[in-house]
Amino acid sequence: MNIIKLSATDSTNSYLKELTSNASLQNYTVVVAEYQNTGRGQMGTVWESVSGKNLTFSVLIRVGELKIKDQFYLSMAVALGVLNGVKPYVKNSLYVKWPNDILAEKNKIAGILIENVLKGNSINESIIGIGLNVNQENFSEELLNVTSLRKIIGKTLDKDEVLKSILVSIKKYVKFIDNQNYKELKNLYIKNLYKYETPSMFKDINEHNFLGKIIDVNEDGRLVVELEDEKTRKFNLKEIKFASR
Ligand code: BTN
């Protein structure tokens, strides 16, 4: 595996994206940085991480053949890869919070930002950005429900070792896509989904609270929620969140 280590950069996703446009890189090229000036999160948010404490890295993945309409399978594979790569280090229950946050119990330990480069109606290559809180002990007060492996297990971990575990695991789950084993991949994703089939309070785009339970995730990544009147509704990323976690 080709691993490029940087002490600082703006964002490992941006760095790797720039690199792919200038060089022909090996599949699974990794860029890892001790510090990002402008780490990016989902939906235009900022990814905060104390310098040197955590894993902030991006992986270049070329899946054999993946149609744009099936792109959520890559999100599933990466989420399962991160979850299972972290599993050897913690006894706590780990979950994927839709679409692809990784939780330990109810606290976020990792976030994933996927940026696809398209070709025709397929995904040519993907930049998979992962931020995993490893050895950070204190988080700013605004960040609720956030934790790190260090906070959970009470000891400092070797970040390179954790990185390796995650990369091996991501490769394993991306193979499901290469083998077009979509059904099994989705089953595994659903099995690890936070609050699956559990009545929960949600907030819609208009900040209205409503009760429902997650019953499925569509191939296009939309969350399928059964409402109190047993009707189902499908939500895109910006359209729903948990009212509390
Ligand atoms: C999220 O909002 O949960 C996604 C966070 C993704 C953060 C990672 S850190 C490495 C990579 N580079 C970035 O700028 N973002 C991703």
mmCIF file of C-alpha atoms and ligand atoms in Angstrom:
data_model
loop_
_atom_site.group_PDB
_atom_site.id
_atom_site.type_symbol
_atom_site.label_atom_id
_atom_site.label_comp_id
_atom_site.label_asym_id
_atom_site.label_seq_id
_atom_site.Cartn_x
_atom_site.Cartn_y
_atom_site.Cartn_z
ATOM 1 C CA MET A 1 0.000 0.000 0.000
ATOM 2 C CA ASN A 2 1.243 3.440 -0.922
ATOM 3 C CA ILE A 3 0.966 5.650 2.194
ATOM 4 C CA ILE A 4 1.897 9.336 1.957
ATOM 5 C CA LYS A 5 2.475 10.900 5.370
ATOM 6 C CA LEU A 6 2.174 14.657 5.819
ATOM 7 C CA SER A 7 2.721 16.755 8.907
ATOM 8 C CA ALA A 8 0.135 19.304 7.767
ATOM 9 C CA THR A 9 -2.143 20.056 4.853
ATOM 10 C CA ASP A 10 -5.380 21.900 4.196
ATOM 11 C CA SER A 11 -7.454 18.715 3.828
ATOM 12 C CA THR A 12 -6.231 15.210 2.960
ATOM 13 C CA ASN A 13 -9.250 14.852 0.629
ATOM 14 C CA SER A 14 -8.239 17.982 -1.276
ATOM 15 C CA TYR A 15 -4.572 16.914 -1.324
ATOM 16 C CA LEU A 16 -5.367 13.460 -2.694
ATOM 17 C CA LYS A 17 -7.857 14.837 -5.221
ATOM 18 C CA GLU A 18 -5.170 17.215 -6.508
ATOM 19 C CA LEU A 19 -2.679 14.353 -6.674
ATOM 20 C CA THR A 20 -5.006 12.097 -8.664
ATOM 21 C CA SER A 21 -5.459 14.781 -11.281
ATOM 22 C CA ASN A 22 -1.684 15.092 -11.731
ATOM 23 C CA ALA A 23 -0.412 11.541 -11.408
ATOM 24 C CA SER A 24 -1.543 8.014 -12.050
ATOM 25 C CA LEU A 25 -1.810 6.697 -8.555
ATOM 26 C CA GLN A 26 -2.059 3.138 -7.308
ATOM 27 C CA ASN A 27 -5.440 1.960 -6.101
ATOM 28 C CA TYR A 28 -5.583 2.361 -2.290
ATOM 29 C CA THR A 29 -3.095 5.216 -2.204
ATOM 30 C CA VAL A 30 -3.456 6.797 1.237
ATOM 31 C CA VAL A 31 -2.719 10.335 2.392
ATOM 32 C CA VAL A 32 -2.531 10.783 6.148
ATOM 33 C CA ALA A 33 -1.909 14.084 7.935
ATOM 34 C CA GLU A 34 -1.083 14.955 11.522
ATOM 35 C CA TYR A 35 -2.947 18.217 11.080
ATOM 36 C CA GLN A 36 -5.472 19.716 8.645
ATOM 37 C CA ASN A 37 -5.973 23.516 8.485
ATOM 38 C CA THR A 38 -9.346 23.149 6.847
ATOM 39 C CA GLY A 39 -10.547 19.617 7.506
ATOM 40 C CA ARG A 40 -13.897 19.221 5.813
ATOM 41 C CA GLY A 41 -16.956 17.417 7.162
ATOM 42 C CA GLN A 42 -20.241 16.440 5.553
ATOM 43 C CA MET A 43 -22.600 19.123 4.276
ATOM 44 C CA GLY A 44 -20.028 21.912 4.346
ATOM 45 C CA THR A 45 -19.110 21.488 8.018
ATOM 46 C CA VAL A 46 -15.621 21.757 9.486
ATOM 47 C CA TRP A 47 -13.847 18.664 10.805
ATOM 48 C CA GLU A 48 -12.002 19.579 13.985
ATOM 49 C CA SER A 49 -9.104 17.487 15.192
ATOM 50 C CA VAL A 50 -6.277 18.330 17.601
ATOM 51 C CA SER A 51 -2.888 18.163 15.867
ATOM 52 C CA GLY A 52 -1.109 14.815 16.153
ATOM 53 C CA LYS A 53 -3.779 13.133 18.236
ATOM 54 C CA ASN A 54 -6.101 11.554 15.724
ATOM 55 C CA LEU A 55 -6.266 9.857 12.372
ATOM 56 C CA THR A 56 -7.221 12.128 9.499
ATOM 57 C CA PHE A 57 -6.651 10.407 6.187
ATOM 58 C CA SER A 58 -7.964 9.839 2.689
ATOM 59 C CA VAL A 59 -7.912 6.719 0.557
ATOM 60 C CA LEU A 60 -8.147 6.520 -3.218
ATOM 61 C CA ILE A 61 -10.472 3.703 -4.225
ATOM 62 C CA ARG A 62 -11.284 2.539 -7.721
ATOM 63 C CA VAL A 63 -14.103 0.056 -7.669
ATOM 64 C CA GLY A 64 -14.307 -2.236 -10.675
ATOM 65 C CA GLU A 65 -17.747 -1.194 -11.858
ATOM 66 C CA LEU A 66 -20.153 0.915 -9.850
ATOM 67 C CA LYS A 67 -23.029 2.853 -11.381
ATOM 68 C CA ILE A 68 -23.755 6.306 -9.974
ATOM 69 C CA LYS A 69 -27.200 5.088 -8.908
ATOM 70 C CA ASP A 70 -25.489 2.414 -6.749
ATOM 71 C CA GLN A 71 -22.993 4.751 -5.120
ATOM 72 C CA PHE A 72 -24.429 4.283 -1.645
ATOM 73 C CA TYR A 73 -22.982 0.760 -1.620
ATOM 74 C CA LEU A 74 -19.538 2.318 -1.436
ATOM 75 C CA SER A 75 -20.671 4.376 1.524
ATOM 76 C CA MET A 76 -21.924 1.166 3.177
ATOM 77 C CA ALA A 77 -18.650 -0.660 2.483
ATOM 78 C CA VAL A 78 -16.508 2.136 3.889
ATOM 79 C CA ALA A 79 -18.676 2.552 6.997
ATOM 80 C CA LEU A 80 -18.494 -1.191 7.672
ATOM 81 C CA GLY A 81 -14.764 -1.109 6.993
ATOM 82 C CA VAL A 82 -14.159 1.629 9.557
ATOM 83 C CA LEU A 83 -16.489 0.062 12.134
ATOM 84 C CA ASN A 84 -14.874 -3.365 11.882
ATOM 85 C CA GLY A 85 -11.369 -1.907 11.700
ATOM 86 C CA VAL A 86 -11.961 -0.165 15.030
ATOM 87 C CA LYS A 87 -13.734 -3.134 16.645
ATOM 88 C CA PRO A 88 -10.591 -4.947 17.907
ATOM 89 C CA TYR A 89 -9.789 -1.913 20.089
ATOM 90 C CA VAL A 90 -13.074 -1.457 21.974
ATOM 91 C CA LYS A 91 -15.541 -3.604 23.862
ATOM 92 C CA ASN A 92 -18.405 -1.121 23.419
ATOM 93 C CA SER A 93 -21.138 -1.599 20.871
ATOM 94 C CA LEU A 94 -20.324 0.150 17.627
ATOM 95 C CA TYR A 95 -22.939 1.391 15.183
ATOM 96 C CA VAL A 96 -23.187 3.102 11.835
ATOM 97 C CA LYS A 97 -25.380 6.146 12.192
ATOM 98 C CA TRP A 98 -26.988 6.769 8.810
ATOM 99 C CA PRO A 99 -25.532 7.585 6.452
ATOM 100 C CA ASN A 100 -21.998 6.888 7.631
ATOM 101 C CA ASP A 101 -21.025 8.213 11.054
ATOM 102 C CA ILE A 102 -19.439 5.664 13.337
ATOM 103 C CA LEU A 103 -20.705 5.647 16.912
ATOM 104 C CA ALA A 104 -19.441 3.940 20.048
ATOM 105 C CA GLU A 105 -22.655 3.495 22.051
ATOM 106 C CA LYS A 106 -24.227 6.881 21.257
ATOM 107 C CA ASN A 107 -21.089 8.948 20.765
ATOM 108 C CA LYS A 108 -19.419 9.709 17.441
ATOM 109 C CA ILE A 109 -15.860 8.455 17.044
ATOM 110 C CA ALA A 110 -15.473 8.697 13.281
ATOM 111 C CA GLY A 111 -16.830 10.599 10.298
ATOM 112 C CA ILE A 112 -16.555 9.804 6.605
ATOM 113 C CA LEU A 113 -16.549 12.172 3.633
ATOM 114 C CA ILE A 114 -16.746 10.519 0.228
ATOM 115 C CA GLU A 115 -16.025 12.503 -2.927
ATOM 116 C CA ASN A 116 -16.585 10.665 -6.182
ATOM 117 C CA VAL A 117 -15.022 11.377 -9.536
ATOM 118 C CA LEU A 118 -17.550 10.342 -12.176
ATOM 119 C CA LYS A 119 -17.114 9.026 -15.692
ATOM 120 C CA GLY A 120 -20.259 8.643 -17.807
ATOM 121 C CA ASN A 121 -22.824 7.015 -15.544
ATOM 122 C CA SER A 122 -20.240 5.227 -13.399
ATOM 123 C CA ILE A 123 -17.923 6.105 -10.555
ATOM 124 C CA ASN A 124 -14.405 6.337 -11.900
ATOM 125 C CA GLU A 125 -12.650 6.808 -8.597
ATOM 126 C CA SER A 126 -13.486 7.815 -5.064
ATOM 127 C CA ILE A 127 -11.660 9.863 -2.500
ATOM 128 C CA ILE A 128 -12.646 8.423 0.852
ATOM 129 C CA GLY A 129 -11.884 10.812 3.722
ATOM 130 C CA ILE A 130 -11.926 9.459 7.243
ATOM 131 C CA GLY A 131 -11.529 11.254 10.533
ATOM 132 C CA LEU A 132 -11.212 8.953 13.541
ATOM 133 C CA ASN A 133 -10.771 10.291 17.054
ATOM 134 C CA VAL A 134 -7.975 8.163 18.481
ATOM 135 C CA ASN A 135 -5.952 9.798 21.273
ATOM 136 C CA GLN A 136 -7.732 13.138 21.790
ATOM 137 C CA GLU A 137 -8.889 13.523 25.385
ATOM 138 C CA ASN A 138 -10.757 16.822 25.391
ATOM 139 C CA PHE A 139 -13.330 18.097 22.945
ATOM 140 C CA SER A 140 -14.776 21.587 22.651
ATOM 141 C CA GLU A 141 -18.022 22.076 24.537
ATOM 142 C CA GLU A 142 -20.048 22.678 21.388
ATOM 143 C CA LEU A 143 -19.251 19.171 20.204
ATOM 144 C CA LEU A 144 -21.853 17.048 21.873
ATOM 145 C CA ASN A 145 -21.819 13.271 21.857
ATOM 146 C CA VAL A 146 -18.282 12.990 20.588
ATOM 147 C CA THR A 147 -15.642 10.640 21.919
ATOM 148 C CA SER A 148 -12.306 9.007 21.092
ATOM 149 C CA LEU A 149 -10.793 5.562 21.477
ATOM 150 C CA ARG A 150 -8.538 7.006 24.218
ATOM 151 C CA LYS A 151 -11.558 8.241 26.169
ATOM 152 C CA ILE A 152 -13.235 4.871 25.867
ATOM 153 C CA ILE A 153 -10.385 2.535 26.722
ATOM 154 C CA GLY A 154 -8.240 4.858 28.848
ATOM 155 C CA LYS A 155 -4.996 4.311 26.996
ATOM 156 C CA THR A 156 -3.088 5.814 24.099
ATOM 157 C CA LEU A 157 -3.072 3.818 20.896
ATOM 158 C CA ASP A 158 -0.528 3.519 18.101
ATOM 159 C CA LYS A 159 -2.233 5.426 15.275
ATOM 160 C CA ASP A 160 -0.341 3.572 12.524
ATOM 161 C CA GLU A 161 -1.602 0.277 13.854
ATOM 162 C CA VAL A 162 -5.206 1.499 13.939
ATOM 163 C CA LEU A 163 -4.805 2.917 10.414
ATOM 164 C CA LYS A 164 -3.607 -0.459 9.135
ATOM 165 C CA SER A 165 -6.501 -2.274 10.764
ATOM 166 C CA ILE A 166 -8.982 0.102 9.117
ATOM 167 C CA LEU A 167 -7.378 -0.121 5.671
ATOM 168 C CA VAL A 168 -7.387 -3.935 5.722
ATOM 169 C CA SER A 169 -11.015 -3.872 6.794
ATOM 170 C CA ILE A 170 -12.104 -1.327 4.151
ATOM 171 C CA LYS A 171 -10.503 -3.501 1.462
ATOM 172 C CA LYS A 172 -12.464 -6.488 2.739
ATOM 173 C CA TYR A 173 -15.821 -4.703 2.459
ATOM 174 C CA VAL A 174 -15.071 -3.038 -0.879
ATOM 175 C CA LYS A 175 -14.550 -6.583 -2.227
ATOM 176 C CA PHE A 176 -18.296 -7.095 -1.740
ATOM 177 C CA ILE A 177 -18.799 -4.430 -4.416
ATOM 178 C CA ASP A 178 -16.146 -5.878 -6.720
ATOM 179 C CA ASN A 179 -17.955 -9.219 -6.417
ATOM 180 C CA GLN A 180 -21.351 -7.492 -6.887
ATOM 181 C CA ASN A 181 -22.451 -8.996 -3.578
ATOM 182 C CA TYR A 182 -24.701 -6.003 -2.902
ATOM 183 C CA LYS A 183 -27.352 -7.889 -0.986
ATOM 184 C CA GLU A 184 -24.979 -9.212 1.668
ATOM 185 C CA LEU A 185 -23.313 -5.807 1.961
ATOM 186 C CA LYS A 186 -26.639 -4.141 2.616
ATOM 187 C CA ASN A 187 -27.630 -6.815 5.152
ATOM 188 C CA LEU A 188 -24.419 -6.186 7.078
ATOM 189 C CA TYR A 189 -24.963 -2.421 6.938
ATOM 190 C CA ILE A 190 -28.519 -2.735 8.228
ATOM 191 C CA LYS A 191 -27.382 -5.120 10.982
ATOM 192 C CA ASN A 192 -25.043 -2.438 12.312
ATOM 193 C CA LEU A 193 -27.393 0.517 11.820
ATOM 194 C CA TYR A 194 -27.975 2.774 14.821
ATOM 195 C CA LYS A 195 -31.604 2.677 16.064
ATOM 196 C CA TYR A 196 -32.693 0.244 13.360
ATOM 197 C CA GLU A 197 -36.317 -0.839 14.022
ATOM 198 C CA THR A 198 -36.247 1.221 17.233
ATOM 199 C CA PRO A 199 -38.951 3.858 17.809
ATOM 200 C CA SER A 200 -37.101 7.181 17.853
ATOM 201 C CA MET A 201 -37.819 10.893 17.766
ATOM 202 C CA PHE A 202 -36.732 12.598 14.542
ATOM 203 C CA LYS A 203 -36.659 16.179 13.288
ATOM 204 C CA ASP A 204 -37.614 16.982 9.715
ATOM 205 C CA ILE A 205 -36.274 19.784 7.516
ATOM 206 C CA ASN A 206 -38.820 22.197 9.046
ATOM 207 C CA GLU A 207 -37.609 21.334 12.560
ATOM 208 C CA HIS A 208 -40.811 19.410 13.294
ATOM 209 C CA ASN A 209 -40.383 16.519 15.682
ATOM 210 C CA PHE A 210 -42.013 13.244 14.800
ATOM 211 C CA LEU A 211 -41.901 9.667 16.006
ATOM 212 C CA GLY A 212 -40.871 6.883 13.684
ATOM 213 C CA LYS A 213 -38.595 3.945 13.229
ATOM 214 C CA ILE A 214 -35.969 3.217 10.620
ATOM 215 C CA ILE A 215 -37.058 0.205 8.597
ATOM 216 C CA ASP A 216 -34.706 0.331 5.635
ATOM 217 C CA VAL A 217 -32.126 2.226 3.621
ATOM 218 C CA ASN A 218 -32.733 2.398 -0.129
ATOM 219 C CA GLU A 219 -30.119 1.596 -2.747
ATOM 220 C CA ASP A 220 -29.964 5.327 -3.456
ATOM 221 C CA GLY A 221 -29.092 5.928 0.189
ATOM 222 C CA ARG A 222 -32.420 7.369 1.294
ATOM 223 C CA LEU A 223 -33.527 6.496 4.814
ATOM 224 C CA VAL A 224 -36.891 4.712 5.003
ATOM 225 C CA VAL A 225 -38.826 5.543 8.154
ATOM 226 C CA GLU A 226 -42.137 4.069 9.267
ATOM 227 C CA LEU A 227 -44.338 6.680 10.896
ATOM 228 C CA GLU A 228 -46.872 6.252 13.702
ATOM 229 C CA ASP A 229 -49.718 5.765 11.218
ATOM 230 C CA GLU A 230 -47.661 2.961 9.620
ATOM 231 C CA LYS A 231 -47.099 4.996 6.464
ATOM 232 C CA THR A 232 -43.507 5.093 5.278
ATOM 233 C CA ARG A 233 -41.487 8.112 4.226
ATOM 234 C CA LYS A 234 -38.097 8.326 2.536
ATOM 235 C CA PHE A 235 -35.572 10.965 3.452
ATOM 236 C CA ASN A 236 -32.449 12.371 1.846
ATOM 237 C CA LEU A 237 -29.478 13.418 3.931
ATOM 238 C CA LYS A 238 -30.492 17.000 4.625
ATOM 239 C CA GLU A 239 -34.131 16.162 5.286
ATOM 240 C CA ILE A 240 -33.977 14.323 8.609
ATOM 241 C CA LYS A 241 -31.986 14.058 11.812
ATOM 242 C CA PHE A 242 -32.461 12.484 15.207
ATOM 243 C CA ALA A 243 -34.212 14.895 17.578
ATOM 244 C CA SER A 244 -31.803 13.781 20.284
ATOM 245 C CA ARG A 245 -29.086 11.176 20.407
HETATM 246 C C1 BTN B 1 -18.223 14.121 8.862
HETATM 247 O O1 BTN B 1 -18.719 15.255 8.784
HETATM 248 O O2 BTN B 1 -18.600 13.331 9.722
HETATM 249 C C2 BTN B 1 -17.166 13.692 7.889
HETATM 250 C C3 BTN B 1 -15.798 14.026 8.409
HETATM 251 C C4 BTN B 1 -14.668 13.611 7.503
HETATM 252 C C5 BTN B 1 -13.333 14.117 7.998
HETATM 253 C C6 BTN B 1 -12.174 13.571 7.230
HETATM 254 S S1 BTN B 1 -10.628 13.912 8.001
HETATM 255 C C7 BTN B 1 -9.760 13.369 6.600
HETATM 256 C C8 BTN B 1 -10.542 13.827 5.376
HETATM 257 N N1 BTN B 1 -10.131 15.155 4.982
HETATM 258 C C9 BTN B 1 -11.079 16.047 5.162
HETATM 259 O O3 BTN B 1 -10.982 17.271 4.910
HETATM 260 N N2 BTN B 1 -12.201 15.465 5.631
HETATM 261 C C10 BTN B 1 -12.006 14.050 5.791
#
